[in-house]
XYZ file of C-alpha atoms in Angstrom:
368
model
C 51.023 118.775 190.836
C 54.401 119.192 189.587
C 55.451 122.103 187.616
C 58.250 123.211 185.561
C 59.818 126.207 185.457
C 57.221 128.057 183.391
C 53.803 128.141 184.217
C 51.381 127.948 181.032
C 48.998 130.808 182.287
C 47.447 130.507 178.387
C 47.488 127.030 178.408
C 43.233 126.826 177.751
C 42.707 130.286 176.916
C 42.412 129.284 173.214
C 38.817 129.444 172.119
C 37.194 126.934 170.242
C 38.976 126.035 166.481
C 37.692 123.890 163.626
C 38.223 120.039 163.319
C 41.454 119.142 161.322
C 43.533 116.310 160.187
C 45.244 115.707 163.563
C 41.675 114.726 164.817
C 41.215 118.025 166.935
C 37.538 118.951 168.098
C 35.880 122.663 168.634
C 36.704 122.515 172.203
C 40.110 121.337 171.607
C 43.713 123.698 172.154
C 47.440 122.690 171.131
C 50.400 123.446 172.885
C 53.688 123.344 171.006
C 56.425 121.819 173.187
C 59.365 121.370 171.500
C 60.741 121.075 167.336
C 64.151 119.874 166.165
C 66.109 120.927 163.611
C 64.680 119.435 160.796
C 61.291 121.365 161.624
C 59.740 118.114 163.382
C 57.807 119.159 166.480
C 56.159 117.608 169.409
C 52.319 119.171 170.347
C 49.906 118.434 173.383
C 46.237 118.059 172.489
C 44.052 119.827 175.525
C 40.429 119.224 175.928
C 38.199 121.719 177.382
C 37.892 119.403 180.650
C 42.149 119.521 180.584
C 42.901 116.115 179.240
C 46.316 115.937 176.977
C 47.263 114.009 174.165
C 51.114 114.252 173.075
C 51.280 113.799 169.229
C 54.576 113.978 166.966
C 53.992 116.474 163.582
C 56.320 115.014 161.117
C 56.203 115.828 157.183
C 52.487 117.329 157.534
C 51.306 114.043 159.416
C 50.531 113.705 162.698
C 51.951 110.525 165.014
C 49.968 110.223 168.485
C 52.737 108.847 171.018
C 50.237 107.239 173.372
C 50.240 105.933 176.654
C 50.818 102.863 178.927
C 46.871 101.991 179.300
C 46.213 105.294 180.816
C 44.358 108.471 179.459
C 46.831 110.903 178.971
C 50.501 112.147 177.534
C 52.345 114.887 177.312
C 55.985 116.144 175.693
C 58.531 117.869 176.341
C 61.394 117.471 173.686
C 62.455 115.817 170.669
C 66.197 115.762 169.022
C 67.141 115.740 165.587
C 66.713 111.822 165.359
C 62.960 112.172 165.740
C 63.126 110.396 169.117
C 60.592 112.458 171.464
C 60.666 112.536 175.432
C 58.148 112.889 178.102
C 55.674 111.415 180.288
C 52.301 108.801 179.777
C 50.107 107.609 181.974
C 49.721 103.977 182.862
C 46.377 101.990 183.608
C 46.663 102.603 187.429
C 47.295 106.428 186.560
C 50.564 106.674 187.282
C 53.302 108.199 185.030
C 56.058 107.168 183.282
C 58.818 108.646 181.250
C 58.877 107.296 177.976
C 61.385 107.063 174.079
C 59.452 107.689 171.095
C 59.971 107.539 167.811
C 57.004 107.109 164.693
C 58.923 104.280 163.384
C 59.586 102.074 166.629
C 56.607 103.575 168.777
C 56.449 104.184 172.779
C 59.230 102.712 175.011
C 59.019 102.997 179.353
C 61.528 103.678 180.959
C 61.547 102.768 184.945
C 61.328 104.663 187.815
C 64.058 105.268 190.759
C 62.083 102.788 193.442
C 58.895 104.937 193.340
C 55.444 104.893 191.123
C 56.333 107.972 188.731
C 58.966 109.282 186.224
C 58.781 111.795 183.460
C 61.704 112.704 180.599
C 62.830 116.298 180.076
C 65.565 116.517 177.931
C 66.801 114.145 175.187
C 70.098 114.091 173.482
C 71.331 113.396 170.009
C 72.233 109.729 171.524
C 68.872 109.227 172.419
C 69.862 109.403 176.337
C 67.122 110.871 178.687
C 67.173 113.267 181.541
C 64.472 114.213 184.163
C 63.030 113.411 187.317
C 61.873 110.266 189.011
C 60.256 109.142 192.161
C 62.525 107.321 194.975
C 61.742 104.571 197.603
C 60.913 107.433 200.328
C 58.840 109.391 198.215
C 61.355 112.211 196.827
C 61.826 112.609 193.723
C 65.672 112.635 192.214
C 67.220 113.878 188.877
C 68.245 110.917 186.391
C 70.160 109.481 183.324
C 68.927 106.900 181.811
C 71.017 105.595 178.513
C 68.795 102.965 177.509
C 70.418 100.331 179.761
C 69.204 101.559 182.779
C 68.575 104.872 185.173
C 71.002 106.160 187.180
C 69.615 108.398 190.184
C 71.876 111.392 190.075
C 71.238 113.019 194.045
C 71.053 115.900 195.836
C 73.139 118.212 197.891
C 72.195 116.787 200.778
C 68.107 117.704 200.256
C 65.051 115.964 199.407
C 64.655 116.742 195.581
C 66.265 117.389 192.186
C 65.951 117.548 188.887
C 67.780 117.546 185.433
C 66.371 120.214 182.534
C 69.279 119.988 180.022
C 71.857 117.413 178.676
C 74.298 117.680 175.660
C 75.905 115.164 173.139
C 78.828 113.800 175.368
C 75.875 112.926 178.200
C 76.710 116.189 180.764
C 73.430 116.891 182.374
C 72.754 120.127 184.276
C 69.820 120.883 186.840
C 68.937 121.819 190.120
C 69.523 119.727 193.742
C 68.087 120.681 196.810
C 70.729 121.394 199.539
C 69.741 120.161 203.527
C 68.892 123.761 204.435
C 66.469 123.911 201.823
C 68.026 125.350 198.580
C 68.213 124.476 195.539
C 71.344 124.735 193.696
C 72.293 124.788 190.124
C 74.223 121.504 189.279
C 76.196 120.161 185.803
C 76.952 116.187 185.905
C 79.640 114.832 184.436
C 80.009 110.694 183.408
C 82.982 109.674 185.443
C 83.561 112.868 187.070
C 80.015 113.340 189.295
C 77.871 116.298 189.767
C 79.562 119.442 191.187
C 77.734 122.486 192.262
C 77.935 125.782 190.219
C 79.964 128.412 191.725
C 79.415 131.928 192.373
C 75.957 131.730 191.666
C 74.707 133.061 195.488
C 73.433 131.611 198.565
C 69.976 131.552 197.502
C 67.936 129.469 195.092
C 69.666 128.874 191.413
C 68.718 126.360 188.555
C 70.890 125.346 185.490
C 68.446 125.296 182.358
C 70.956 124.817 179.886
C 74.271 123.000 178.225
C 75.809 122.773 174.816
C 78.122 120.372 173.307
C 81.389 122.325 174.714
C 80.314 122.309 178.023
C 79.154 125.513 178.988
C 75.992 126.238 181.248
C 72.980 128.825 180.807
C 70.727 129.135 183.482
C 69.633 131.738 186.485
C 69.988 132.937 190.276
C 67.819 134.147 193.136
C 69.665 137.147 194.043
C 69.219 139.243 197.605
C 66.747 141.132 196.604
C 64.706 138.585 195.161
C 65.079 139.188 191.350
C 66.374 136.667 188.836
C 69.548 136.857 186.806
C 70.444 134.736 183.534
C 74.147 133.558 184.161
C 76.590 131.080 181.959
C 79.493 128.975 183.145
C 81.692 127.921 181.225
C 83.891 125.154 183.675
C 86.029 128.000 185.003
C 83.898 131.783 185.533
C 80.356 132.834 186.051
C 79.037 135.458 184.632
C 75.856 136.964 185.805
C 74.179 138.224 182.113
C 71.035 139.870 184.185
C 73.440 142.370 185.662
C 72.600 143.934 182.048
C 68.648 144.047 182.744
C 68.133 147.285 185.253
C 66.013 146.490 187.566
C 64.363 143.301 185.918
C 64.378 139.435 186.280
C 66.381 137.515 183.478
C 66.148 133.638 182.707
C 68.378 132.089 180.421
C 66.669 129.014 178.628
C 69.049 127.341 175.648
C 72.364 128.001 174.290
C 73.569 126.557 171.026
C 77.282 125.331 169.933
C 78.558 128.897 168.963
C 78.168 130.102 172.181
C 74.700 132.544 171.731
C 72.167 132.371 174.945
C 68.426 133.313 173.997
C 65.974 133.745 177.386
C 63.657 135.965 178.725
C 63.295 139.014 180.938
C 61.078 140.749 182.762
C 60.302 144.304 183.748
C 58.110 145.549 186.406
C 56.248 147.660 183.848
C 55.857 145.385 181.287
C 53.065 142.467 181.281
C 54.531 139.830 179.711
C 58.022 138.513 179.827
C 60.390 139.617 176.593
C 63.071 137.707 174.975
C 66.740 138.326 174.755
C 69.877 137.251 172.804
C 72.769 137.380 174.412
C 75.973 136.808 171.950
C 79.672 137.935 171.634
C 79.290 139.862 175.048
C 76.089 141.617 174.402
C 72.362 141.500 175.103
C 69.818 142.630 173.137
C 66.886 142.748 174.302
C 63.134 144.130 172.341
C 59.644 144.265 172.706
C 59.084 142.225 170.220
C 62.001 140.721 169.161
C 61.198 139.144 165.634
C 57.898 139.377 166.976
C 59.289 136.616 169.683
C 57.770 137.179 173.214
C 59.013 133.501 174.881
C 62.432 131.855 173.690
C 62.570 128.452 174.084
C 66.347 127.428 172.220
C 68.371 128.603 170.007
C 69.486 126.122 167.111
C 73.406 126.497 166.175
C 72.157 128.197 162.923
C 70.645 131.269 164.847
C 66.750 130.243 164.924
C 65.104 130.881 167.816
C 62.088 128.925 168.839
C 59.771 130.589 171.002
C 56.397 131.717 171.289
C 54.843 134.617 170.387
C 51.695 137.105 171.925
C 48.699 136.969 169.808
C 45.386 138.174 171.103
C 46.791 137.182 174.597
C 47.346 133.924 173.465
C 50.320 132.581 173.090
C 51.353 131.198 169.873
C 54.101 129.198 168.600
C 56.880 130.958 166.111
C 60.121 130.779 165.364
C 62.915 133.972 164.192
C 65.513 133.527 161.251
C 67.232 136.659 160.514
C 64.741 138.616 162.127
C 62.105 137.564 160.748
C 59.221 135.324 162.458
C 57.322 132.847 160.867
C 54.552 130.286 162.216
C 55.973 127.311 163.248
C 54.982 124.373 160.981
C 51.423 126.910 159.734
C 48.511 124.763 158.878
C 45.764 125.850 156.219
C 43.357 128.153 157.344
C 41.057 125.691 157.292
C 42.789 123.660 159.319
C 43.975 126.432 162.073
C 44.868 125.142 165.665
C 45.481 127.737 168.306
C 49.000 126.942 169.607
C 49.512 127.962 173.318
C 53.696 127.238 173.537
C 54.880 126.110 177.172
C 58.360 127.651 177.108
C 60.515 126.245 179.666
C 63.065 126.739 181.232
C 64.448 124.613 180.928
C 61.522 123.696 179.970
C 58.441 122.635 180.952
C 53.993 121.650 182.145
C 55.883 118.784 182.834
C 52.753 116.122 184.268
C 50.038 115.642 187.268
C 51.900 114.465 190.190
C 51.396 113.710 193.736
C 50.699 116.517 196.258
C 54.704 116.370 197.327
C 55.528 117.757 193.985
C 54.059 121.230 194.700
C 57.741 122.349 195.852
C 59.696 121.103 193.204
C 59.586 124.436 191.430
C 58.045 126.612 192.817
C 60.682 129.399 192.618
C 61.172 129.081 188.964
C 56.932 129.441 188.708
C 57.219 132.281 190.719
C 59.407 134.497 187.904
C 57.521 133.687 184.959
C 54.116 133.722 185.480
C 52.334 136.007 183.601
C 48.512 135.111 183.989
């Protein structure tokens, strides 16, 4: 079963809510995936036997994205278009990334040779990034830019995978090396993906780009902790050197240059979110009563998640200050478990070769 980078420990802890508009029974949770800019966001149904239902909220009404004759869907971002990305089932139960959009419904996209694909990122362009299977049975990063998907490698490895791309169609990841690592990677149309330096021998993963190029993400270091780092095209810079003795991720960055993420200390339970901007990091307990940042939009909101009654629900923080993300009535209350990923993502059920695809990135941020 493939995972991303976060693991949704709360993903059914959320006890039974009332029936609403969006169809939702007592036994039924929400997870918030992703929103855009113009406060659209993109929710997965769960049942209490784990089915999942992807559904666009748009102006109060709910759009169900669907599937390919299977029984489930899930998603994983949206831009500020309205197009959504992700992953539906077929009849034969296999998955494929799809486009979405409530006005021209669900749209496949192929595979790279093998049965399965699923969409992670989605630019303002409506280009998609993620990972697909291959003739021998890896799975590879891709692009696909509506005319077709273009398998983006490795370093010489099995596996890899894109998280992130920005407006002029750079994509950043992670590609697994021959000896087993798996190595932060930005791709470039006409230039080709280059490894990102000075980020250590050891596992790293690039989360993160914005429209001038520059790269959030994090590193394995020696001693087995994680640190957020950015590249900008010439210099790394490790942010977690700034966290003690704690793991840092970074998730998102937005066009002026401010990196939002998450750290952990041994002594806390739960992972706490950071803002990193004009040199410094700031990191809270509750920061704007944000425990999980997701992005950061280039008008300082952060979308996250916060820690309510050890469930995670979904928020976001303008000028300090957090508000529910999209509330409903209180009549009409869903309890929102939010999957923040680094990157991004529960991505989708996979085959059993999946289970190594992330497993490093799982590792950090689990917090069951």
């Amino acid at each position: 079963m493939m995972r991303a980078l976060l693991l949704c420990a709360a993903l059914l802890a959320a006890g039974p809510v009332a029936a609403g508009p969006f169809g939702g029974s007592i036994s039924e949770s929400v997870v918030a995936k992703d929103m855009n800019g113009k406060g659209e966001s993109v929710f997965e149904s769960v049942t209490d036997i784990g089915y999942r239902t992807a559904f666009l909220r748009s102006g109060g009404l709910r759009y169900d994205i669907g599937t390919f004759g299977g029984r489930e869907s899930i998603a994983a971002a949206i831009n500020d278009a309205g197009w959504v990305t992700g992953s539906a089932q077929t009849a034969s139960n296999q998955w494929r990334a799809y486009r979405f959009h409530k006005n021209s419904g669900l749209r496949q996209l192929d595979t790279l040779g093998g049965q399965s694909s699923t969409g992670t990122a989605i630019n303002e362009h409506g280009h998609v990034v993620g990972h697909a299977d291959t003739y021998g049975g890896n799975y590879h990063a891709f692009f696909d830019n509506g005319d077709g998907m273009l398998d983006l490698g490795t370093f010489g490895g099995k596996n890899s995978y894109a998280l992130g791309i920005n407006k002029h169609g750079a994509v950043v990841g992670a590609a697994d090396r021959a000896n087993g690592f798996r190595l932060a990677f930005v791709y470039k149309p006409g230039i080709g993906k280059i490894e990102i330096p000075d980020v250590g021998e050891r596992h790293s993963i690039a989360t993160g780009i914005n429209d001038h190029g520059v790269v959030v993400g994090t590193m394995q270091m020696k001693n087995h902790t994680w640190h957020a780092f950015s590249y900008d095209g010439v210099r790394t810079v490790d942010l977690g050197a700034m966290t003690g003795n704690g793991s840092s991720m970074a998730t998102a960055i937005n066009n002026r240059g401010d990196i939002v993420g998450n750290v952990r200390y041994p002594d806390k339970d739960n992972p706490l979110t950071f803002i990193y901007s004009n040199g410094k990091m700031q990191v809270r307990d509750t920061y704007g009563k944000l425990d999980l940042a997701r992005r950061i939009t280039d008008d300082g909101q952060v979308i996250g998640a916060n820690m309510i009654r050890h469930q995670m629900q979904a928020a976001r923080v303008a000028r300090d200050k957090a508000r529910s993300l999209d509330p409903l009535s209180l009549a009409d209350q869903l309890t929102y478990a939010f999957y923040a990923v680094l990157a991004t993502f529960v991505l989708y059920k996979l085959r059993q070769h999946f289970r190594d695809g992330i497993r490093f990135g799982v590792k950090f941020l689990s917090f069951a």
